Short mmCIF file of C-alpha atoms in Angstrom, two decimals:
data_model
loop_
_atom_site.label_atom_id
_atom_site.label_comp_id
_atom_site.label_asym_id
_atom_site.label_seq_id
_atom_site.Cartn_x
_atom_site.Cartn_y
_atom_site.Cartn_z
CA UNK A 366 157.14 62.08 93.69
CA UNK A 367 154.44 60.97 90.80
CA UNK A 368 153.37 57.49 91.23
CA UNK A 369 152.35 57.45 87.99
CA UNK A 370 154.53 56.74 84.76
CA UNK A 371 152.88 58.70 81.16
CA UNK A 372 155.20 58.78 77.52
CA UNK A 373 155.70 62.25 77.28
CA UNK A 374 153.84 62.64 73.98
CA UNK A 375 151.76 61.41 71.67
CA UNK A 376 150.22 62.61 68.29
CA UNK A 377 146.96 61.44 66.83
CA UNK A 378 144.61 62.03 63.90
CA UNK A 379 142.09 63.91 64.09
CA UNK A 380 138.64 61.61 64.43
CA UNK A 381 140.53 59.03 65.58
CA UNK A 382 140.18 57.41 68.40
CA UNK A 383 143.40 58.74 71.16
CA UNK A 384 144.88 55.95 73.76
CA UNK A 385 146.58 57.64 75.95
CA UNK A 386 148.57 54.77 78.84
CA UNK A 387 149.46 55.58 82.51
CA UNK A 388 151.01 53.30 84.73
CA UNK A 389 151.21 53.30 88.48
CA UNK A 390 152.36 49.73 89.59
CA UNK A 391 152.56 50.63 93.53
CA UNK A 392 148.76 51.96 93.32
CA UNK A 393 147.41 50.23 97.19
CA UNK A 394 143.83 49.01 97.49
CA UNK A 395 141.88 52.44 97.90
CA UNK A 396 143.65 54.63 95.76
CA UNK A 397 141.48 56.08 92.82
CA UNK A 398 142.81 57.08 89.39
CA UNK A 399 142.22 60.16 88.50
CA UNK A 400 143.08 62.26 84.56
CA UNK A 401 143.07 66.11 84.35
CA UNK A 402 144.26 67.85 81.20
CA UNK A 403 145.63 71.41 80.47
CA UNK A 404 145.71 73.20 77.39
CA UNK A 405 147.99 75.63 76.40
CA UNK A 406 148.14 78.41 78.71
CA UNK A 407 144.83 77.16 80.99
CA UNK A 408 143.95 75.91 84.31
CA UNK A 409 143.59 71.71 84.22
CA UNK A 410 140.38 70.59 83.73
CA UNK A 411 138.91 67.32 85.55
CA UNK A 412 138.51 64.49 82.76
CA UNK A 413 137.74 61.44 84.98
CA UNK A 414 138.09 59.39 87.33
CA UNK A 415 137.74 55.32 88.58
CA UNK A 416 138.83 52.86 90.67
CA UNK A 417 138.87 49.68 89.34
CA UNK A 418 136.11 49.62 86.97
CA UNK A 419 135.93 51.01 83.64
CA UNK A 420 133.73 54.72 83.66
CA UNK A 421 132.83 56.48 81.05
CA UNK A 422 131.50 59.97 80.89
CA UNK A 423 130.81 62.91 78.28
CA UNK A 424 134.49 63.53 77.66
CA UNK A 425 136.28 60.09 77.71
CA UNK A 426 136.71 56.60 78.85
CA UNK A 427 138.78 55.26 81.50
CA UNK A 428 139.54 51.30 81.01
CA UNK A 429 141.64 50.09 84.51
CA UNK A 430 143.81 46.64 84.15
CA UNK A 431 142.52 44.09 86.56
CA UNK A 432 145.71 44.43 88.62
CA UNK A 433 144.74 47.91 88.83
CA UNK A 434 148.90 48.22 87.78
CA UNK A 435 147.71 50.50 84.48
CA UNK A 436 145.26 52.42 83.04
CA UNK A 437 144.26 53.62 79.53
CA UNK A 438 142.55 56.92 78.81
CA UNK A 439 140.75 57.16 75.65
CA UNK A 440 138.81 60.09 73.33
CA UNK A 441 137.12 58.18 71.26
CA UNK A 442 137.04 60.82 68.34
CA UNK A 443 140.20 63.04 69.10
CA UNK A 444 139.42 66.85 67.59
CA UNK A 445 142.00 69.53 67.31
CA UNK A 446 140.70 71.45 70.67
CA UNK A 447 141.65 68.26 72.43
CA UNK A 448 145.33 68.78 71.82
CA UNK A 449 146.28 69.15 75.35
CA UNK A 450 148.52 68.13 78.26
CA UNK A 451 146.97 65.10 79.90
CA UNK A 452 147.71 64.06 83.60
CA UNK A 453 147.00 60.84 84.87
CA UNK A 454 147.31 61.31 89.03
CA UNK A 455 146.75 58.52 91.64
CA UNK A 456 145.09 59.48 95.04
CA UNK A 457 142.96 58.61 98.06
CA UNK A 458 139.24 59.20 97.85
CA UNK A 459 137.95 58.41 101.12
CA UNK A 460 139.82 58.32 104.65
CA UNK A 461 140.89 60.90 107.52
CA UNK A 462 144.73 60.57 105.87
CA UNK A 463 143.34 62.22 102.48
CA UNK A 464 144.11 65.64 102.54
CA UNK A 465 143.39 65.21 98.59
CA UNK A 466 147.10 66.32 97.80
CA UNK A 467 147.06 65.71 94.15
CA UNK A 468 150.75 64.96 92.90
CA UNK A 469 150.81 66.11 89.11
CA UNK A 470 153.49 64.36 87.06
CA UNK A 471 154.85 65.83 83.78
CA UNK A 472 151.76 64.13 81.75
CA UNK A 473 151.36 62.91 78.38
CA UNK A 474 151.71 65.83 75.61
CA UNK A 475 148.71 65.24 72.75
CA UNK A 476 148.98 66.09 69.52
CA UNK A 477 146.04 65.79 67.55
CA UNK A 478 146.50 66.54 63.76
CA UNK A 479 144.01 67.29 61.02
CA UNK B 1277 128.98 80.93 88.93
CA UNK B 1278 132.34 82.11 89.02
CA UNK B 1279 134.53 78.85 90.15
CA UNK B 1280 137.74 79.65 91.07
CA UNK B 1281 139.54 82.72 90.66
CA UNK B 1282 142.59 84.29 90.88
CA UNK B 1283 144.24 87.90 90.72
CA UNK B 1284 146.34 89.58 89.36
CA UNK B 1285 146.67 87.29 85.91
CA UNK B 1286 150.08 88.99 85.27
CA UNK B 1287 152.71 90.95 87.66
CA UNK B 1288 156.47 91.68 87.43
CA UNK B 1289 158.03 92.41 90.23
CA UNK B 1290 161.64 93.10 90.83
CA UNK B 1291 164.09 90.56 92.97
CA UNK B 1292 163.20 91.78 96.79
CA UNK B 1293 159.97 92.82 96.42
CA UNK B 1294 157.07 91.28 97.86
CA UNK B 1295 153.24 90.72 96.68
CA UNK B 1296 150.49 88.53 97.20
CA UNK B 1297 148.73 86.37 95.04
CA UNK B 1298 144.39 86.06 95.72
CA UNK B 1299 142.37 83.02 94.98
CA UNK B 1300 138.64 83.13 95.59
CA UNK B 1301 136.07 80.20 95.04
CA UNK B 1302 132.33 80.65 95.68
CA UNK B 1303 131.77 76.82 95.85
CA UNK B 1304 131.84 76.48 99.32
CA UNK B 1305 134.51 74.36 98.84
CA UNK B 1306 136.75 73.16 102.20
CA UNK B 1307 140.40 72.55 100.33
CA UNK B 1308 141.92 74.79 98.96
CA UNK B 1309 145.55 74.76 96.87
CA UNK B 1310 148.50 76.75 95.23
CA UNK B 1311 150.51 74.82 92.88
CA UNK B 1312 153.50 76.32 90.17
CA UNK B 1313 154.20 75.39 86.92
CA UNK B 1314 157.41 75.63 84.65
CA UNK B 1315 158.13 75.88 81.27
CA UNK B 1316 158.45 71.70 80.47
CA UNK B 1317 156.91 70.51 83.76
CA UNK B 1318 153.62 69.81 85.70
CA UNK B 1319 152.35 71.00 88.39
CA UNK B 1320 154.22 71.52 92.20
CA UNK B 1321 152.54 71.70 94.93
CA UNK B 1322 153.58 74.76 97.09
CA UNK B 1323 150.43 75.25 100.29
CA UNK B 1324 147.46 73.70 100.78
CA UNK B 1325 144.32 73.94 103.32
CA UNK B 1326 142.37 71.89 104.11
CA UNK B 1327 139.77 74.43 105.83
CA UNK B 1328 139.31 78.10 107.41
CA UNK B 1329 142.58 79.24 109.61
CA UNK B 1330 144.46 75.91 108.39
CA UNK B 1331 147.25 75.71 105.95
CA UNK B 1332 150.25 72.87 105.24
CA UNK B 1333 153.06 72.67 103.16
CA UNK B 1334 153.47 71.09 99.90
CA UNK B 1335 156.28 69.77 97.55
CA UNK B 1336 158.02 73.02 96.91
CA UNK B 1337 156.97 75.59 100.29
CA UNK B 1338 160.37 77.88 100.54
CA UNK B 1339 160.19 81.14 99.77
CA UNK B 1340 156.25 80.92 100.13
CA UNK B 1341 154.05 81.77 102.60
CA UNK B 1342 150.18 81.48 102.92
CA UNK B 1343 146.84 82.44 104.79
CA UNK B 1344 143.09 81.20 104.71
CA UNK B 1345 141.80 83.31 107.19
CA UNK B 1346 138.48 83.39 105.43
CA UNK B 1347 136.88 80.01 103.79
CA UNK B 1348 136.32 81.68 100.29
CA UNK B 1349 140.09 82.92 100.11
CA UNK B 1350 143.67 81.77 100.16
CA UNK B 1351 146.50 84.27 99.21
CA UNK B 1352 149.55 83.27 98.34
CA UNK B 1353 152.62 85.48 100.02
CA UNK B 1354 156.29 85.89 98.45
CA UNK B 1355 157.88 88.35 101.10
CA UNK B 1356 160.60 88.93 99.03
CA UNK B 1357 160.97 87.71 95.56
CA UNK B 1358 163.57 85.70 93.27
CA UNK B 1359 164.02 84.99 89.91
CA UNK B 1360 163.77 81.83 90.66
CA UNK B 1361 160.05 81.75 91.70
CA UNK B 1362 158.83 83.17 87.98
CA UNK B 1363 156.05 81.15 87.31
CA UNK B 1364 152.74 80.30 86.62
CA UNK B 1365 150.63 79.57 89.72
CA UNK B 1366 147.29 77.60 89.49
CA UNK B 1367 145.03 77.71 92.77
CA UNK B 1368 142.48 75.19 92.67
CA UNK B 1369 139.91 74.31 95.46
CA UNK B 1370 137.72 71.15 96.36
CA UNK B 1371 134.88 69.91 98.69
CA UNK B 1372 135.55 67.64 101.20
CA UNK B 1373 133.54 64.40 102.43
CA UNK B 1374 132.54 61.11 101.22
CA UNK B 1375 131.43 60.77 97.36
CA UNK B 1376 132.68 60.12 94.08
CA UNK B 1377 133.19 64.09 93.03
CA UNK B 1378 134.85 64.97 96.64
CA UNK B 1379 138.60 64.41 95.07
CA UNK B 1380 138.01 66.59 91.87
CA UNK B 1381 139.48 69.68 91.74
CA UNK B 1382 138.80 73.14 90.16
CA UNK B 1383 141.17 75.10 89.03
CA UNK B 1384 142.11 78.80 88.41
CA UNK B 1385 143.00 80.34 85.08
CA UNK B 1386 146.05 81.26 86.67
CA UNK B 1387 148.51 83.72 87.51
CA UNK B 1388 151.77 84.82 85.84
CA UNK B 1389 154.61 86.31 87.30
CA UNK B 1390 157.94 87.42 86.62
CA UNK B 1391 160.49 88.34 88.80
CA UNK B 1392 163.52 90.21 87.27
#
């Protein structure tokens, strides 16, 4: 089973900043979060990726709670090509028990209108 | 630099017959995967490998089968298809080892099939 909880949609405006939440409450001490997205029709593409501190990269930001109990993905200025399907997966990084089996959920559907 | 790809993009088969799906990746990449995806839901994991000549079962295995007898390569077997196993299938692939990028997966464009 996920071990992550996402709203199945959202919709935002276009230049606008997109939020998207993910929580995963039973997330243990080494377990990295991790956000893919798919659009329509493609293979998911790796966003991102932390463990307890905030990272940002080219795409997006990832801001972790202190508990490490939720996480927040955001675009900063949302465009129409980033209407998507957006998975947010936790998983082991390190360790001889990660066999990197990466449990998708059923994500967070974007909609990102002009 | 290819990635990760997969053939044939589209197949029908009828129920009973068999076929195999190929994924290749030229990343050198240890782990390899084979996930399916349905209309409305994410991603299942059906085999994975975690190197050459190695293979283990995922969240949804039956009615699967699988070989990585070469590093590059993992096919994906249905010996005799169902309706039930029209799809989409993703492979994806990853390195192993220590380091931030070692859990980040590439994927496939993926392959559709229907079974009638």
């Amino acid at each position: 089973d996920a071990k992550t909880t996402q709203p199945p949609s959202m919709d935002c405006a276009e230049g606008r900043a997109a939020n998207l939440p993910c929580n995963h409450s039973t997330i243990s001490g080494n377990e990295y979060v991790y956000w893919y997205r798919q659009i329509h029709s493609q293979g998911p593409q790796y966003i991102i990726h932390g463990l307890k501190n905030n990272e940002t990269n080219e795409m997006a930001s990832l801001i972790i709670t202190e508990d490490r109990k939720s996480s927040t993905l955001i675009l900063p200025h949302a465009t129409l090509r980033d209407t998507a399907v957006y998975y947010c997966i936790v998983n082991y990084l390190h360790g001889s028990s990660n066999t990197g089996k990466l449990i998708f959920g059923q994500g967070t559907t974007l909609q990102v209108k002009p | 630099n290819a990635g990760v790809t997969q053939t044939p993009k589209f197949r029908v088969l009828k129920t009973g017959q068999s076929m195999t799906l190929l994924c290749a990746q030229d990343m050198n990449h240890e782990y390899m995967y084979w996930y399916r995806q349905d209309p409305g839901m994410g991603l299942r994991l059906i085999h994975y490998s975690v190197g050459e000549g190695t293979t283990a079962k995922g969240e949804v295995p039956d009615g699967y089968n699988v070989s990585r007898l070469k590093k590059q390569n993992f096919l994906l077997g249905l010996e005799s298809a169902a309706p039930s196993q029209t799809s989409v299938y993703f492979c994806a692939s990853r390195r192993t080892g220590v380091g931030t990028g070692a859990n980040v997966l590439t994927f496939g464009a993926g392959s559709r099939l229907t079974v009638l």
